[in-house]
Short mmCIF file of C-alpha atoms in Angstrom, two decimals:
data_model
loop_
_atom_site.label_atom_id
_atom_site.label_comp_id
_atom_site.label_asym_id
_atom_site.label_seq_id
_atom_site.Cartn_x
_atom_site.Cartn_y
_atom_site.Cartn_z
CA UNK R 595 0.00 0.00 0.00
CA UNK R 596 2.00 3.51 -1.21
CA UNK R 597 1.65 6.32 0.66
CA UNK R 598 3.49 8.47 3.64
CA UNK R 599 3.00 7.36 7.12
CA UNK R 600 3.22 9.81 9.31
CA UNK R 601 3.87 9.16 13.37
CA UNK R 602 2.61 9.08 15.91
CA UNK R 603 -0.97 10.80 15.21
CA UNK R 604 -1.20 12.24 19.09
CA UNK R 605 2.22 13.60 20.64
CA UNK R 606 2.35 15.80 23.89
CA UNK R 607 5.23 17.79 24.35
CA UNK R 608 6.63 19.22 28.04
CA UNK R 609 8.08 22.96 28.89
CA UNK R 610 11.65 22.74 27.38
CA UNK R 611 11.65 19.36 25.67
CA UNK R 612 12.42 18.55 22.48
CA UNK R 613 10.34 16.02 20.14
CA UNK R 614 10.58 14.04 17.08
CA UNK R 615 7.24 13.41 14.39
CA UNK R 616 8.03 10.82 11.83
CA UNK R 617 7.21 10.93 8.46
CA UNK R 618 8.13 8.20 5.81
CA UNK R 619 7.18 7.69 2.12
CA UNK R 620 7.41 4.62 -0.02
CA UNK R 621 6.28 6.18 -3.12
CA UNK R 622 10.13 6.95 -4.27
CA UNK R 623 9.50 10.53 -4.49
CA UNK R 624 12.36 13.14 -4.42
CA UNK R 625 10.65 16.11 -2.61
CA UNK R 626 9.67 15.81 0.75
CA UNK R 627 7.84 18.96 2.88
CA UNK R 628 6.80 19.83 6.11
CA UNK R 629 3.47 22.04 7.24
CA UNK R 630 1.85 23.31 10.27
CA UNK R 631 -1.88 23.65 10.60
CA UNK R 632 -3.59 25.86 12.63
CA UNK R 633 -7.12 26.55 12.63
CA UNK R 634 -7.70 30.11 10.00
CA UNK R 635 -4.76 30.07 8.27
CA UNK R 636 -4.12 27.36 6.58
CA UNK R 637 -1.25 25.37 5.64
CA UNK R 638 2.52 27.08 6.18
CA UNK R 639 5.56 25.34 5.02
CA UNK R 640 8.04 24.88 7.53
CA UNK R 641 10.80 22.62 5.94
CA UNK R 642 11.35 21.30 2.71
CA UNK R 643 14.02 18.67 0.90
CA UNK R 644 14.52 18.22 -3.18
CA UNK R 645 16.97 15.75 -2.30
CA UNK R 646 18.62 13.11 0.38
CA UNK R 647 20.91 15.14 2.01
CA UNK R 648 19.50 18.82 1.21
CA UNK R 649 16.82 20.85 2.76
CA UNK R 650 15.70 24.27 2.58
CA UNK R 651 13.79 26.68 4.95
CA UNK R 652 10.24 27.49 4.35
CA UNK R 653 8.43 30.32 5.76
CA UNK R 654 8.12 29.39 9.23
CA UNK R 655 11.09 27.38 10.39
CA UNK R 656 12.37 29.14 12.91
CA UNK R 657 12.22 26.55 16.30
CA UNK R 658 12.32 23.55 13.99
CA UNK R 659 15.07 20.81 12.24
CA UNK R 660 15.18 18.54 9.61
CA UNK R 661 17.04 15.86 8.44
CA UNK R 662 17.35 13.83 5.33
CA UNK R 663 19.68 11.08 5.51
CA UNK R 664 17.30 8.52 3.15
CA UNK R 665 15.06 9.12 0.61
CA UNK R 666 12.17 8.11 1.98
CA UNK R 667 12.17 9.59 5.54
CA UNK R 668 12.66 13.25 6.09
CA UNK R 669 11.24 13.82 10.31
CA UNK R 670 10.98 16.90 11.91
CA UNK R 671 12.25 17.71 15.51
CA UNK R 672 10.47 20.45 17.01
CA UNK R 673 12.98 21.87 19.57
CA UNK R 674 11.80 24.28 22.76
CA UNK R 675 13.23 27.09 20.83
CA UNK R 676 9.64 26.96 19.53
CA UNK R 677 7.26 28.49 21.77
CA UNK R 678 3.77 27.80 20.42
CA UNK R 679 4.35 24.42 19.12
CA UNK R 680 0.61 23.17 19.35
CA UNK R 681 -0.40 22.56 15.89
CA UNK R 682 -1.32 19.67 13.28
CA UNK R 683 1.54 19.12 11.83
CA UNK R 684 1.58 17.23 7.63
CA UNK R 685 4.47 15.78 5.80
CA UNK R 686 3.62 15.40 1.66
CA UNK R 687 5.55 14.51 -0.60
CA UNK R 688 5.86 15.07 -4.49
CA UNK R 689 8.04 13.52 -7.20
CA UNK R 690 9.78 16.46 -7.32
CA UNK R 691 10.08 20.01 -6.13
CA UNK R 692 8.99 22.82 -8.95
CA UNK R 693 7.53 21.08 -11.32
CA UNK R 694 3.71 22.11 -9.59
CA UNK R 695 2.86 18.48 -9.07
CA UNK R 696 0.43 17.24 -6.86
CA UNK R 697 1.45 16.95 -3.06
CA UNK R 698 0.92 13.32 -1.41
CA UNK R 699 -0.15 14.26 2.44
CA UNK R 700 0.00 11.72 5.50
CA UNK R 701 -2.59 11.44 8.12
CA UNK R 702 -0.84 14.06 10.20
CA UNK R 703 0.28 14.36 14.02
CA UNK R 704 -1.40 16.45 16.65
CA UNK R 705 1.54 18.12 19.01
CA UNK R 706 0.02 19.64 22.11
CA UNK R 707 1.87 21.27 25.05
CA UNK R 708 1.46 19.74 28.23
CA UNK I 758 2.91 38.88 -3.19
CA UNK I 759 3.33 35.51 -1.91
CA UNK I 760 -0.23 35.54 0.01
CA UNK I 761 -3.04 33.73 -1.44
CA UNK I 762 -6.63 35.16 0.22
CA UNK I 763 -9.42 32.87 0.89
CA UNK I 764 -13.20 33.39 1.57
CA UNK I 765 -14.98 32.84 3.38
CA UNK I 766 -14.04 30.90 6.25
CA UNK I 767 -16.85 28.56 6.95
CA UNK I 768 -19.86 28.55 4.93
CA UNK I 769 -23.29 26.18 5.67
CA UNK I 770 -25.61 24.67 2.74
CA UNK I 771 -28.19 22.91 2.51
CA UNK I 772 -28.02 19.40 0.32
CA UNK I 773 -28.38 19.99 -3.18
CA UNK I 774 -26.63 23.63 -2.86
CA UNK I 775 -23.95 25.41 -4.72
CA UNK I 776 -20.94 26.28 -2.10
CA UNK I 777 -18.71 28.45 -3.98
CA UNK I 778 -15.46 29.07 -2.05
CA UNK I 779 -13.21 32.22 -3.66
CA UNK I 780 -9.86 32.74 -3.65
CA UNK I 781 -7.52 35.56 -4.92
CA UNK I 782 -3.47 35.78 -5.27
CA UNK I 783 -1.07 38.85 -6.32
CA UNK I 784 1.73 37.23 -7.85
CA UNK I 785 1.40 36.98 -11.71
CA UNK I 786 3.92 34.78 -11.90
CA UNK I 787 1.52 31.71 -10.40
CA UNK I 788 1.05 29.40 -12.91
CA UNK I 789 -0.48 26.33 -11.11
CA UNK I 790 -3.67 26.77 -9.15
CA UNK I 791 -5.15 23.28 -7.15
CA UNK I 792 -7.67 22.94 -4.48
CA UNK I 793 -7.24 20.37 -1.58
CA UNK I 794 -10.16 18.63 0.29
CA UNK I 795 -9.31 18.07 3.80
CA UNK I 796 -11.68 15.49 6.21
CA UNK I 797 -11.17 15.85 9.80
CA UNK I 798 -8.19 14.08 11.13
CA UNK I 799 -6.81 13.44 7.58
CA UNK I 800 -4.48 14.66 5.40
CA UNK I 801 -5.67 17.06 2.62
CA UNK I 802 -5.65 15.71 -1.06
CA UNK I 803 -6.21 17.12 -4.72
CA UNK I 804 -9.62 17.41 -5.74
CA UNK I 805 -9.00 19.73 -8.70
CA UNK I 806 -6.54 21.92 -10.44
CA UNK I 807 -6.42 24.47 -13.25
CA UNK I 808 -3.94 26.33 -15.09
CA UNK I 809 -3.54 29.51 -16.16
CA UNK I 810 -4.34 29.00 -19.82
CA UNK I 811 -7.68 28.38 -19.39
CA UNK I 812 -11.39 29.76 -17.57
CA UNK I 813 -13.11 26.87 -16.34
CA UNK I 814 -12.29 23.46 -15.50
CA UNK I 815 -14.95 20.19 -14.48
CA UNK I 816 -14.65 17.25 -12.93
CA UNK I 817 -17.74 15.38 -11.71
CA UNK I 818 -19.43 18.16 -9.81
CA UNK I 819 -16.50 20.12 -8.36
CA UNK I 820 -15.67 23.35 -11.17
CA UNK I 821 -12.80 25.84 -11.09
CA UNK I 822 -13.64 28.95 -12.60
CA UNK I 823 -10.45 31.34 -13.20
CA UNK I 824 -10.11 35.08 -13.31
CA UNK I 825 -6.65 36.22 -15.25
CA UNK I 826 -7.31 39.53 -14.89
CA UNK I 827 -8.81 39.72 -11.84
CA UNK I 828 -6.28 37.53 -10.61
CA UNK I 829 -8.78 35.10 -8.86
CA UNK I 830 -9.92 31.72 -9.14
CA UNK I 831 -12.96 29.69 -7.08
CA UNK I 832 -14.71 26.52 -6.68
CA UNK I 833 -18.25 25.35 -6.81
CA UNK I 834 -19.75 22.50 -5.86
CA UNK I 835 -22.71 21.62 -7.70
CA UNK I 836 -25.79 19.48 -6.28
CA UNK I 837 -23.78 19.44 -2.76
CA UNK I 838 -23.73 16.60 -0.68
CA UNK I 839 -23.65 15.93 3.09
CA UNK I 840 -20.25 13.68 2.41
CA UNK I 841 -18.83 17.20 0.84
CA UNK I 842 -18.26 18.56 4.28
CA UNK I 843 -14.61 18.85 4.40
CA UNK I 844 -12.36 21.87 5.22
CA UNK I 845 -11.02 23.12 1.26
CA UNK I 846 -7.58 24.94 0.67
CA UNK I 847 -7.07 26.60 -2.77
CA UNK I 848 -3.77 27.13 -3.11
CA UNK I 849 -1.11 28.84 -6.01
CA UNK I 850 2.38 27.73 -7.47
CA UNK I 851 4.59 28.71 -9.97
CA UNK I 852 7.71 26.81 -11.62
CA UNK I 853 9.81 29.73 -10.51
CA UNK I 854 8.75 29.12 -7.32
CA UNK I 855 8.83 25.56 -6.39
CA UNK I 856 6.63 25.12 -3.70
CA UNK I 857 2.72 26.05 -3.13
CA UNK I 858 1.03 28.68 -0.87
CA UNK I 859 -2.01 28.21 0.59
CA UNK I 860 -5.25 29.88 1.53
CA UNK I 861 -6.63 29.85 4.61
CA UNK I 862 -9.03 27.34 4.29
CA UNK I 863 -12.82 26.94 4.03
CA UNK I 864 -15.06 24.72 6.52
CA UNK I 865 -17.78 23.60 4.62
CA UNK I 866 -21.03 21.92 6.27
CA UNK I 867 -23.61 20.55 3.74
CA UNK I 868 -26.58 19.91 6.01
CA UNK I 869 -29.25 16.91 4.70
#
């Protein structure tokens, strides 16, 4: 079955703790992104990766890392630099980056403070 | 000039309706204009896309209409259904550009 697979789908973070959401593809696309959801204004990019081993910044990255050491994972580690981390948070994917193709979402992850 | 406005924010029909959901960008140099269909706890996916190089597109009952001019674009739902109710993103790319920007997002809620 192709798709992304995000994990988990309910993660509770504590004051000053960093946390790791999983997000892995078996659909051998290139581009891999990260988005935050918050209710009334949609979907902002936070990270995003044309290639293993290459990422760029979106428009919200501050208080979040990447990583992209295979192809088909690419998580997200949302550090405590990052004070208002509760959010839905989507990986996607696309074959590759520019070329307007349709995005491939996962089931997302709910981060909530404790 | 990156911003893509969406309206409105929630909207309520009754079954059988016509939910039009409007959207409007500044950059001319979008080329590449989808919607998304988002159910609650899910992640969004396509419903429909247009380009640039044409006014209208169909599929089934969902139609884009586009606006060159006016630089806007929307999305109607003819003979709406209760299993329609779904938050909906339009959204704008361009080649240049690599990535998509998104509206804010619609909540519609087609009653029975």
């Amino acid at each position: 079955d192709g798709g992304i697979t995000q994990s988990p789908k309910y993660l509770f973070r504590k004051e000053g703790q960093n946390v790791t959401l999983s997000c892995e593809q078996n659909l051998n696309h290139d581009a891999m992104y990260w988005y935050r959801q918050d209710p009334g204004q949609g979907l902002r990019l936070i990270y995003y990766s044309q290639i293993v081993n290459d990422f760029q910044k979106g428009d919200i990255a501050e208080g979040y890392s990447v990583s992209r050491e295979k192809k088909e994972s690419f998580p997200l580690t949302v550090t405590s630099a990052q004070k208002n981390p509760t959010a839905f948070y989507l990986c996607a994917s696309s074959p590759q980056v520019g070329r307007n193709e349709k995005l491939f979402f996962g089931s997302g992850t709910q981060l909530s403070v404790l | 000039q990156q911003q893509v406005k969406q309206s409105p924010q929630s909207l309520i029909v009754q079954k059988g309706g016509i939910p039009i959901i409007n959207c409007a960008y500044e950059n001319t140099a979008f080329d590449y204009f989808p919607w998304y269909q988002q159910f609650p706890g899910k992640g969004p996916a396509l419903l429909i896309a247009i380009r640039p190089d044409v006014s209208e597109k169909k599929e089934g009952r969902f139609t884009i209409s586009f606006n060159k001019s006016a630089k806007q674009f929307s999305l109607h739902i003819m003979d709406s259904q209760p299993g329609d109710s779904a938050t909906y993103f339009c959204a704008a790319g361009g080649t240049s550009y690599g990535k998509l920007t998104f509206g804010q997002g619609t909540i519609l809620t087609v009653h029975p």
